[in-house]
GROMACS .gro file of C-alpha atoms in nm:
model
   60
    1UNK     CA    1   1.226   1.155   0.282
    2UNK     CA    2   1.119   0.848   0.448
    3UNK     CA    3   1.089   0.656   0.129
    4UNK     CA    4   1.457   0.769   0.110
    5UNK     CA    5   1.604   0.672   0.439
    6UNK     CA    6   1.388   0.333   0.357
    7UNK     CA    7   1.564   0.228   0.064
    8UNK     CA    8   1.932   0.338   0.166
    9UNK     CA    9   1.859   0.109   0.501
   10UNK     CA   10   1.769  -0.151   0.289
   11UNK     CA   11   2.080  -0.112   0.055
   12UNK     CA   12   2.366  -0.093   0.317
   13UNK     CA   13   2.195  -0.396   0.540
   14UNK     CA   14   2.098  -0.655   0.257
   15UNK     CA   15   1.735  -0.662   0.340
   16UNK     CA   16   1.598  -0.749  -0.011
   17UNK     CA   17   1.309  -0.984  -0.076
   18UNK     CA   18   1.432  -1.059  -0.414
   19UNK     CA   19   1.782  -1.131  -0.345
   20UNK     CA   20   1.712  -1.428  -0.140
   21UNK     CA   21   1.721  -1.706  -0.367
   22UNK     CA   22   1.976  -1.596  -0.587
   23UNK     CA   23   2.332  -1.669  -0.429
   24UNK     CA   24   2.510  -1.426  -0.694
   25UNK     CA   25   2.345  -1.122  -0.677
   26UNK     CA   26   2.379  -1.137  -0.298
   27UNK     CA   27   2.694  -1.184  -0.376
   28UNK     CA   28   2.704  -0.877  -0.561
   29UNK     CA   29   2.539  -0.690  -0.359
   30UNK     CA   30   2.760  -0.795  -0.046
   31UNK     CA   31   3.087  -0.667  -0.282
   32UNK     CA   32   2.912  -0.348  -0.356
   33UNK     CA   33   2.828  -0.239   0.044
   34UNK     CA   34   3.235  -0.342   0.125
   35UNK     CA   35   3.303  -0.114  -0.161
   36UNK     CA   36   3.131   0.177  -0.057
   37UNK     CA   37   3.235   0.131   0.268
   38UNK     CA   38   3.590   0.106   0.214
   39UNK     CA   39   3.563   0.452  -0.001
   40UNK     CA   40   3.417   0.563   0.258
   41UNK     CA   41   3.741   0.480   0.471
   42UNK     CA   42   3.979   0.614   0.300
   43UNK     CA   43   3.834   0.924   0.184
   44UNK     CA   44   3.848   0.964   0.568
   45UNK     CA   45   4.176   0.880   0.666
   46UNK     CA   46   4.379   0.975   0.339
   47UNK     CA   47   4.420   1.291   0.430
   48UNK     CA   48   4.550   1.239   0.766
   49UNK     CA   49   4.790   1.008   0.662
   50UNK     CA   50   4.913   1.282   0.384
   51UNK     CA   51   4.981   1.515   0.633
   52UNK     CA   52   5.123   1.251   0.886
   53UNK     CA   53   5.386   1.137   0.609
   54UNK     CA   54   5.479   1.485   0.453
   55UNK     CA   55   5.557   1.526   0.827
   56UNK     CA   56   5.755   1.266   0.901
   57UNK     CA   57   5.958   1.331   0.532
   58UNK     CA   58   6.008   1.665   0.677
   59UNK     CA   59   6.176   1.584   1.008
   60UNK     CA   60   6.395   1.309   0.860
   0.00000   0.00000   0.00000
């Protein structure tokens, strides 16, 4: 489990020892942590804002 927590630390904060001579795949690998974390935003908020706008449709 610690192995686990390890390598998912080391995936959303960029530490790689590989990755630090090679401008693209940091790049990459920058791209890839906004991605998830934008899914991560919406996913979050979408339904809120579903509900917020159905609502507003409704008292128009």
């Amino acid at each position: 489990m610690q192995k686990l927590k390890h390598k998912i630390s080391n995936l959303l904060f960029g530490r790689y020892k590989h990755s630090l001579g090679n401008s693209k795949s940091t790049s990459v690998r920058s791209l890839d942590r906004l991605n998830l974390t934008l899914g991560d935003v919406r996913d979050v908020f979408e339904p809120y804002l579903s509900i917020f706008l159905a609502a507003a449709l409704e008292s128009s």
